[in-house]
Every structure is written in structure tokens, then in C-alpha cells.
Short mmCIF file of C-alpha atoms in Angstrom, two decimals:
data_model
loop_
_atom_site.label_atom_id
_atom_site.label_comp_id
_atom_site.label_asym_id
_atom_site.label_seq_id
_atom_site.Cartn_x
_atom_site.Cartn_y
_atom_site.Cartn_z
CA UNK R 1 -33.44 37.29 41.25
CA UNK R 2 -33.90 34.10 42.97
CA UNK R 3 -31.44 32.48 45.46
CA UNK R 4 -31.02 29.58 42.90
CA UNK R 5 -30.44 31.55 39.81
CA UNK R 6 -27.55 33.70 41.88
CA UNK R 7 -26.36 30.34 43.07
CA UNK R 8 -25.74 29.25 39.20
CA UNK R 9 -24.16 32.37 38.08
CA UNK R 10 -21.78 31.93 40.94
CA UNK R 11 -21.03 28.63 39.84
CA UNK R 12 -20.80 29.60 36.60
CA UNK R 13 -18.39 32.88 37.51
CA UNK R 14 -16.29 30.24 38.86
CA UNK R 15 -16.19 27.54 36.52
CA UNK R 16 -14.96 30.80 33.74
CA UNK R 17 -12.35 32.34 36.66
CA UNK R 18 -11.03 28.73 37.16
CA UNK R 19 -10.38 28.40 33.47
CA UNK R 20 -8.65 31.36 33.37
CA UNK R 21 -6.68 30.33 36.31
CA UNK R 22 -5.58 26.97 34.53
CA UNK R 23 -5.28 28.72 30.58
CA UNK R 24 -1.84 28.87 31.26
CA UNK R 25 0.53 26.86 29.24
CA UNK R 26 3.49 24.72 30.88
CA UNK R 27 6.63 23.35 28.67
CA UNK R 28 9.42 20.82 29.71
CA UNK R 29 12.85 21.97 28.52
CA UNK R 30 15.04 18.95 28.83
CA UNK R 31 19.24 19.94 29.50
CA UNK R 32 22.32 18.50 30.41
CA UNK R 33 23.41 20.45 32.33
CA UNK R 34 24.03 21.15 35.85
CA UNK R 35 21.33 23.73 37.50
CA UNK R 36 24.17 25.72 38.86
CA UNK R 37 26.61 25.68 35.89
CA UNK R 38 26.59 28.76 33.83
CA UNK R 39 24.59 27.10 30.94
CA UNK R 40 21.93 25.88 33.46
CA UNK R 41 22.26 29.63 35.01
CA UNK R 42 21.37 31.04 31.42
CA UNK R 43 18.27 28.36 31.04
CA UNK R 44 16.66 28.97 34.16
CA UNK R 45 16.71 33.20 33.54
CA UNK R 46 15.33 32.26 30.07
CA UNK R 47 12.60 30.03 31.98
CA UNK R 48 11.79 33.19 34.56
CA UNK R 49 11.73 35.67 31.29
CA UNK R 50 9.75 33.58 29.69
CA UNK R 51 6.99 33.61 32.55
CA UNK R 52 7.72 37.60 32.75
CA UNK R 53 7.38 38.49 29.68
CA UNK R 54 3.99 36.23 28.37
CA UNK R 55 2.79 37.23 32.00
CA UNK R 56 2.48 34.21 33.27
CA UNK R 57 0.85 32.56 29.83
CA UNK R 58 4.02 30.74 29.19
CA UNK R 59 5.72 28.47 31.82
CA UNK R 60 8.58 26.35 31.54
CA UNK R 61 10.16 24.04 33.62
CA UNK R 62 13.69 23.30 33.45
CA UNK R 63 15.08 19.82 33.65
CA UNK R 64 18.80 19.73 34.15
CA UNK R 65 21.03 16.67 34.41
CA UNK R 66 19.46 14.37 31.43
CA UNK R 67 16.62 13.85 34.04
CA UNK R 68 14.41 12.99 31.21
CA UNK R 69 16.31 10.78 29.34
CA UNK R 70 19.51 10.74 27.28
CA UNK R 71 19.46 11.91 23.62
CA UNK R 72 17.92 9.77 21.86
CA UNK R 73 15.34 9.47 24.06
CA UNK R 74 14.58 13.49 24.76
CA UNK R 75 14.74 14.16 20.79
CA UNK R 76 12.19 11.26 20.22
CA UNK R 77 10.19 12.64 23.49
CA UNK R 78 10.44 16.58 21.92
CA UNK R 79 9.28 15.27 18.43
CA UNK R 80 6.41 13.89 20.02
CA UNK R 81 5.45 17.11 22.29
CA UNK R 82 6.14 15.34 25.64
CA UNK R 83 8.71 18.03 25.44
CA UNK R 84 8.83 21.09 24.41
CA UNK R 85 12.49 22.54 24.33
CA UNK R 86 15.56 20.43 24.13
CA UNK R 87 19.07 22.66 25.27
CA UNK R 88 21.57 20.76 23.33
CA UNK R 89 23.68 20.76 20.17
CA UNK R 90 22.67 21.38 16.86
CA UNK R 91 24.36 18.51 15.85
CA UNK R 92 21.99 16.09 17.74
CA UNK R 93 19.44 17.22 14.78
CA UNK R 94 21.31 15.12 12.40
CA UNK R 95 19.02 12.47 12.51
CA UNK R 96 16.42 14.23 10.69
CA UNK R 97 19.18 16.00 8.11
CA UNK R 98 22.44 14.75 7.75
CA UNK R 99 24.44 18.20 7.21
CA UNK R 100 23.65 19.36 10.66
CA UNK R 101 26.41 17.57 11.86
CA UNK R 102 28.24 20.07 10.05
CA UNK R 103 26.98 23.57 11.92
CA UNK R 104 30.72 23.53 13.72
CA UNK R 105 33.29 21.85 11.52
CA UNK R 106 36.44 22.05 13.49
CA UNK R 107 39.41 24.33 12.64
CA UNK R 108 37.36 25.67 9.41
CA UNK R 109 36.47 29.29 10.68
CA UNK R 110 38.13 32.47 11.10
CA UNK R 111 36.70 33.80 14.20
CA UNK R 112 33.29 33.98 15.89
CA UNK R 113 31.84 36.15 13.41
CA UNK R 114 32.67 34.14 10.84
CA UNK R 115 30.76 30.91 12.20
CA UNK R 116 27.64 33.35 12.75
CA UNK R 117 27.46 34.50 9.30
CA UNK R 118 27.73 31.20 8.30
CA UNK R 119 24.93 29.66 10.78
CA UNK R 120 22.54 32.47 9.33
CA UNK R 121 23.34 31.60 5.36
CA UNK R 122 20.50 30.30 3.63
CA UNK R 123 22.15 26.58 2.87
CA UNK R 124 22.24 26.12 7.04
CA UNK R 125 18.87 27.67 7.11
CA UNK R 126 17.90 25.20 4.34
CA UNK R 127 18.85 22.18 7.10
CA UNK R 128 16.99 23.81 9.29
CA UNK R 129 14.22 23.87 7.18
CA UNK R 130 14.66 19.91 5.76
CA UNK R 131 14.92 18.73 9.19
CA UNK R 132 11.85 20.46 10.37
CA UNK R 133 9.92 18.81 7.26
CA UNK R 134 10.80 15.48 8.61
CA UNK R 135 10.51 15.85 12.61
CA UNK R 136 8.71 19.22 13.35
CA UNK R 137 11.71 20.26 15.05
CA UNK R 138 13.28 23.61 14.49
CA UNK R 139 15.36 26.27 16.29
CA UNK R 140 14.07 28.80 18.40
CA UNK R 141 14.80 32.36 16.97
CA UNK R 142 18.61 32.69 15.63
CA UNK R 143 20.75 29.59 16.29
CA UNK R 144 23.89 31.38 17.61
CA UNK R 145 22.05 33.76 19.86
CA UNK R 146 23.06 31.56 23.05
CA UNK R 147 26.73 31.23 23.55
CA UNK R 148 28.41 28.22 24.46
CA UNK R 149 31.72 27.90 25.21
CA UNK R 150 33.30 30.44 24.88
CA UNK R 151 35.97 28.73 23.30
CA UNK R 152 37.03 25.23 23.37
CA UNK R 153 39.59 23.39 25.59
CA UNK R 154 40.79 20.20 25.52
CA UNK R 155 40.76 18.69 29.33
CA UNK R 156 43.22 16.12 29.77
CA UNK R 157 45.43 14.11 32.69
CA UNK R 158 48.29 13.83 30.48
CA UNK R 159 50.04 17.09 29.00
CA UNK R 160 48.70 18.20 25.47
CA UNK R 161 51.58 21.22 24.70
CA UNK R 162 51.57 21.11 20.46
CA UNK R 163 49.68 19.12 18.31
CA UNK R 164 51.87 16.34 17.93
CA UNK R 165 50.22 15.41 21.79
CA UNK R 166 46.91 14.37 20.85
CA UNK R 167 48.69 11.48 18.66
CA UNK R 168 47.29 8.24 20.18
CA UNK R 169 45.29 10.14 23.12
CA UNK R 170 42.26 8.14 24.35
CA UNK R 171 39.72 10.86 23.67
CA UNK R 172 36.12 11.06 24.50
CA UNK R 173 33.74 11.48 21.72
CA UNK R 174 29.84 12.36 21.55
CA UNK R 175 28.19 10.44 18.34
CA UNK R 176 29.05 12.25 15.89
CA UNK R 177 30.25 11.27 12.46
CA UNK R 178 32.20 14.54 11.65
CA UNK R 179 33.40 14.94 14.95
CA UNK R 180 34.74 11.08 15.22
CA UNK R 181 36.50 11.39 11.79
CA UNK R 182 37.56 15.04 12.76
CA UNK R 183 39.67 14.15 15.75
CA UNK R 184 40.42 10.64 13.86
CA UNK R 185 42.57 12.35 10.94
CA UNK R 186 43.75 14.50 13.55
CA UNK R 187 45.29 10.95 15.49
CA UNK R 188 43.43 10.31 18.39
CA UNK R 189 41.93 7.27 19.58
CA UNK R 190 38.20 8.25 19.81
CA UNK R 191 35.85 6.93 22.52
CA UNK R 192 32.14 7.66 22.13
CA UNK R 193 30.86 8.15 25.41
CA UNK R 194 27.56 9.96 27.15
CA UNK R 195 28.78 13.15 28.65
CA UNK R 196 27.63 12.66 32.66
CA UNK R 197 30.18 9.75 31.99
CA UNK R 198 33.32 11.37 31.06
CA UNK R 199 34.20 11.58 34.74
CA UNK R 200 34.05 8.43 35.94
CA UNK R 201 35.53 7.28 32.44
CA UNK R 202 38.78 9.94 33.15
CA UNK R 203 39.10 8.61 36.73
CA UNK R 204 38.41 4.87 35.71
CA UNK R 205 41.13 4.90 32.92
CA UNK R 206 38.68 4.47 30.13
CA UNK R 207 39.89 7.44 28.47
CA UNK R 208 42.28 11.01 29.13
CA UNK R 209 40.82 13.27 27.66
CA UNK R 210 37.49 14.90 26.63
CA UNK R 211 37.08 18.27 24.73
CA UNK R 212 34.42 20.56 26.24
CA UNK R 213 33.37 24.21 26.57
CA UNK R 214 35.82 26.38 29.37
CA UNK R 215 32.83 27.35 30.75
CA UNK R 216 31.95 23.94 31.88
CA UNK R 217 35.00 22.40 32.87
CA UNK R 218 34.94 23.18 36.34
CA UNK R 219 31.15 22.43 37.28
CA UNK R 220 31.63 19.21 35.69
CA UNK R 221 34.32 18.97 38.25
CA UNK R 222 36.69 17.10 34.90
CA UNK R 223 39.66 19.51 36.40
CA UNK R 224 40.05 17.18 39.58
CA UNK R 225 40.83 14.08 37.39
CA UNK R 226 42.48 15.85 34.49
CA UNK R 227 44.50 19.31 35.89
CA UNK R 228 45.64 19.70 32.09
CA UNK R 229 43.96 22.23 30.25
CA UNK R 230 44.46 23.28 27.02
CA UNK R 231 42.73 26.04 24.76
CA UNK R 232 41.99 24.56 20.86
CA UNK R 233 39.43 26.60 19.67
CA UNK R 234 38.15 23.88 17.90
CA UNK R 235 34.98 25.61 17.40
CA UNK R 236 32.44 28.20 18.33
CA UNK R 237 29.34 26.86 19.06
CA UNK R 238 25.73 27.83 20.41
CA UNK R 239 23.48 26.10 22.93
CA UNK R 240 20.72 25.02 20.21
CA UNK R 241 17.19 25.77 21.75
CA UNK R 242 15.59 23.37 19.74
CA UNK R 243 11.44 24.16 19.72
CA UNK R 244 8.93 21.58 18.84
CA UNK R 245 6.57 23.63 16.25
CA UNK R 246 3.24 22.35 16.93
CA UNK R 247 3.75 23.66 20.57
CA UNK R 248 5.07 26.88 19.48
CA UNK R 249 2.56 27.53 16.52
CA UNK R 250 0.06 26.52 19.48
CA UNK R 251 0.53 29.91 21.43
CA UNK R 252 -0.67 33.09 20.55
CA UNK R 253 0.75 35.91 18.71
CA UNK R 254 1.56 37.49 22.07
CA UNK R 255 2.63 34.47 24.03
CA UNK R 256 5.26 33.72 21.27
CA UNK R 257 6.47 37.17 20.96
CA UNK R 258 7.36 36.78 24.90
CA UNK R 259 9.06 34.19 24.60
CA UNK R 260 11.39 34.94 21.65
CA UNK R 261 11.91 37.85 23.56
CA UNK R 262 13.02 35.93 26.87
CA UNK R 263 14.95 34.07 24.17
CA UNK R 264 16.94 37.08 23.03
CA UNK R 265 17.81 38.33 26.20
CA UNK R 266 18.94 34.88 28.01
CA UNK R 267 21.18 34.41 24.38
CA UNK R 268 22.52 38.53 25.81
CA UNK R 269 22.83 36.97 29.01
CA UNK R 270 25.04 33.75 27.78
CA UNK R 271 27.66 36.19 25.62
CA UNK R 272 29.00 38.04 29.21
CA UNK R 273 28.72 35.30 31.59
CA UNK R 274 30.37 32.71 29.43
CA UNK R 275 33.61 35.10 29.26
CA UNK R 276 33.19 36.17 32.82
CA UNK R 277 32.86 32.79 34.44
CA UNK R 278 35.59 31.74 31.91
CA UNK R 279 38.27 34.05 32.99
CA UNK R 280 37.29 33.52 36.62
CA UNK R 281 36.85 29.78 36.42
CA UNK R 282 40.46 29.51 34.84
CA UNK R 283 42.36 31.39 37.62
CA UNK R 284 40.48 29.12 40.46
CA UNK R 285 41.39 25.96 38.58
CA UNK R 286 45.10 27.32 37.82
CA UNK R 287 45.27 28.12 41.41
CA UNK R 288 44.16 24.74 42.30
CA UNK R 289 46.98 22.93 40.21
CA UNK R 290 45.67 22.88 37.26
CA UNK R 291 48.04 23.86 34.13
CA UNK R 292 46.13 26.25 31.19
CA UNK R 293 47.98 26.60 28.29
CA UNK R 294 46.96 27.83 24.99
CA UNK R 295 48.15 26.01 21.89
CA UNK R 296 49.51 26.82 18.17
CA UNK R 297 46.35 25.62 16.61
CA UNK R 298 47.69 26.08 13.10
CA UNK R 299 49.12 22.51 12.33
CA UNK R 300 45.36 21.51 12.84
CA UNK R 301 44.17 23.99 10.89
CA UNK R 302 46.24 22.61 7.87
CA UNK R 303 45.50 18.84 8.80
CA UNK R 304 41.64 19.62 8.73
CA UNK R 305 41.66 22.26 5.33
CA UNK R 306 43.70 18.92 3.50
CA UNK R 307 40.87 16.36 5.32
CA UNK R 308 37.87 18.84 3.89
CA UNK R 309 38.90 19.20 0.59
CA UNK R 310 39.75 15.67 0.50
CA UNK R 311 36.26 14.54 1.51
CA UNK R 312 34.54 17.10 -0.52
CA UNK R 313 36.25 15.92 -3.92
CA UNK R 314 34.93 12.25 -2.64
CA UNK R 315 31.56 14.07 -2.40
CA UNK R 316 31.32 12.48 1.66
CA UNK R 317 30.68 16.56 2.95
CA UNK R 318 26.91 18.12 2.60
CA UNK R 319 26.66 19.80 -0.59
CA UNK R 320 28.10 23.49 -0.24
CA UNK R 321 29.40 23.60 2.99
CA UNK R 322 33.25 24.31 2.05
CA UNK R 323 31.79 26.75 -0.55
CA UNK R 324 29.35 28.79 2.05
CA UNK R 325 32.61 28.74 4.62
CA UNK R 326 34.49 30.46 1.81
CA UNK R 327 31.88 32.57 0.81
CA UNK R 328 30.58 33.61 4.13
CA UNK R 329 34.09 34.68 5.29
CA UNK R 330 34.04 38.32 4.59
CA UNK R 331 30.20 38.90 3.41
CA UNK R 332 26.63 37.86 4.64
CA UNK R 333 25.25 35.70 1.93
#
């Protein structure tokens, strides 16, 4: 074999080990969220799963803090596969269908179980489906499988002790028809604001309160300019890892099973931390001066039952949503 035909095989060995090398596939999964608050916690294990279990096919990097853009801007960047994964609310997919402003109505469910049953009927799944028709945006595996929350507390630097309190209370608001007109018949004054604002806003005057998962209260530091916390239950909710398809029908069989599975365990992950850093996040706040209280939620149950069936006869709520929160009460549908 001649010294130039050994020289081209090497070259060629090379050029085949260096794609190899580079065959790897890197995401951008856009959050929120502080990297150290126990929803950034939960994406970055995902992220390190994810590179686990597709061994090493699958990357993704994590970027917390709305680093890439607000909203509107990520959902328009994750529709266009500039990202990948967006960490967010279901809700935010209402711009491709409508009713998915209604995957948490507030006050409207029994319990946790309850809101899951409902999340996996086949008229949410339909959304799901309508909105990926129009964006190629979906879910990642089962939309509740990531907890947020755990439960919902309204953080406030005035006192909120019944219902009656959140009468006239300057209250910020994410864009959100249902939730505006939610916390509207309920008779605050809602503010829309971005949430890395709420802060500032709180401190500034601009409004008292904000409603937000227990979980994050403290690492978005909203204790120190409003010590009054109160638990609502409003709603349960999930931390929507919403994919874009074309990336995800882009990876192999393998690759994808990986990642759902990195998926599954980071949503295992999210159901005991969120209670654990809940409970342990209270008692450091309470012992800080903040006041917890828990409050009779069932004046805003009734408010909200009269406002549904109100805007259901008007024909204003996505066709059977009141009917699939009945019906998915007690049974799977």
C-alpha cells in the first residue's frame, strides 16, 4: 500500500470519526426561571437526563431568566426551530387555539386529580392537537407530568384574610383573557405585567399583589416586598414543556425515546421537590416575618361556578369545557 493511499484513508478515517464526533444534536430550551429556583433545578436534571439517557445524541441547553426573549418572542422563535423547548404555561399556547387558556380555570376543580383527568380528556387533547395544526407546537409527553406549584398563593404587602380582601387589590396579571376576567368578577383591579417585573412593580407601588406558585415565592425574592402570604389554591397547574415537532420528529426512534424518558423522570422529580421546598421555603419566610395563612376558598368557589355558567349560556367559554369538568370529576373520559 503506498504512503499516499494510507495518507487518504487516514484522512478519510477522520473526516467519518469527526462526523461522528459532531452528529450530535443540541436544543435551546428557553425558561423563566431562575437557574437555582426549584423549577430551574427540575429543567436542568431534565437537560443532564436528557444527555444520559440518548448518550450524548441529545443535548440541551437551558436558558433561564427570559434570556432569549419574552413570550411572544420565544413562542414565535420555538415555532420557527430557533428553539426547541419553551418551559412555560400552557396557556401561552392560546395564540394558536383559543381554549388553551382554559387548561386551569380557577376555583373549578376538586383536587389535583381531578385537573389531571381533565388535562388527559380527549377535548384538551383535541387543543392540543388544533394548535399543533396551526404552529407545529405541541406538548412533550403528558402535560401534567411536571408539577408546578404546588399550590397557589396569593403574595401580597397588604393583608388578604377572607375573600372580601382582594376587593379593589391592585393585582398583577399575565395576558390572559380568562385569567383577567377571572380575578375581575372576583373584584380586583388587574394589572398585566411581565413576571421579572412584579418586583420592582410591588416595591415601586405599581401594584400589591401578584399570585404565583409557593414554590417560587421566595427565589423570586416577592416575600421581601410583600411578607403577606396567602394559600388560594386557585389552581393546579404543570410546567408545559412545549416541543417544536419538526425537531422532535427529526431524532431517531432511540434519541426520542431518551428523552421522553428524561422527561418522565424530571416531571417524578418536580412532584417531591415542589412539596419539599414548599414546606421548607414557608417556615424560612414565616421565620423571616412573613405571615402564611390559608384561606376559606369557598366564597370564590361560588363567585366563579355563577361566572362559568354565566359565560357558558352566553356561549364566551370553549365548547365543552364546563361539561368535561363535570364529567371528568369522578371518571377518566
Amino acid at each position: 500500500m503506498t504512503t499516499k493511499t494510507i495518507l487518504g484513508l487516514a484522512s478519510g478515517l477522520a473526516m467519518l470519526l469527526g462526523t461522528v464526533a459532531h452528529a450530535e444534536t443540541t436544543w435551546k430550551m428557553a425558561t423563566k426561571m431562575p437557574v437555582d429556583s426549584p423549577e430551574g433545578q427540575v429543567f436542568q436534571k431534565f437537560a443532564e437526563l436528557t444527555e444520559e439517557y440518548t448518550r450524548g445524541e441529545l443535548k440541551i441547553t437551558v436558558y433561564p431568566n427570559e434570556q432569549l426573549g419574552k413570550e411572544n418572542a420565544v413562542l414565535e422563535q420555538l415555532q420557527a426551530n430557533i428553539i426547541q423547548i419553551y418551559a412555560e404555561g400552557y396557556s401561552y399556547m392560546k395564540k394558536w387555539e383559543p381554549a388553551l387558556d382554559w387548561t386551569s380555570p380557577a376555583f373549578a376543580f376538586d383536587d389535583y386529580d381531578h385537573w389531571v383527568r381533565f388535562m388527559n380528556s380527549d377535548t384538551v387533547k383535541g387543543w392540543f392537537d388544533n394548535a399543533a395544526a396551526q404552529s407545529g407546537v405541541r406538548p412533550l409527553g403528558d402535560p401534567t407530568r411536571v408539577l408546578r406549584g404546588p399550590f397557589r398563593v396569593t403574595v401580597s404587602n397588604v393583608p388578604i384574610e377572607t375573600a372580601d380582601d382582594y376587593n379593589g387589590l391592585k393585582l398583577r396579571m399575565h395576558e390572559s383573557k380568562s385569567a383577567i376576567e377571572t380575578w375581575d368578577a372576583i373584584g380586583t383591579e388587574v394589572i398585566t405585567l411581565p413576571w421579572t417585573e412584579v418586583y420592582q412593580s410591588i416595591s415601586k407601588g405599581i401594584v400589591q399583589a401578584v399570585n404565583s406558585p409557593i414554590a417560587l415565592v421566595e427565589s423570586m425574592r416577592f416575600n421581601e416586598v410583600a411578607p403577606y402570604i396567602t394559600r388560594m389554591d386557585e389552581y393546579w397547574q404543570s410546567i408545559g414543556f412545549m416541543v417544536n415537532e419538526q425537531a422532535l420528529n427529526a431524532l431517531d426512534e432511540e434519541t426520542r425515546a431518551g428523552l421522553l424518558k428524561a422527561y418522565d423522570e424530571a416531571g417524578e422529580m418536580s412532584q417531591d421537590l415542589m412539596f419539599s421546598v414548599a414546606d421548607e421555603s414557608i417556615k424560612r419566610m414565616v421565620d423571616a416575618g412573613a405571615t402564611y395563612v390559608e384561606l376559606d376558598t369557598a366564597p370564590l368557589v361560588e363567585t366563579m361556578k355563577a361566572y362559568y355558567e354565566a359565560q357558558d349560556a352566553a356561549g364566551a367559554l370553549p365548547e365543552g369545557l364546563l361539561s368535561t369538568i363535570e364529567a371528568t370529576r369522578t371518571t377518566t373520559q
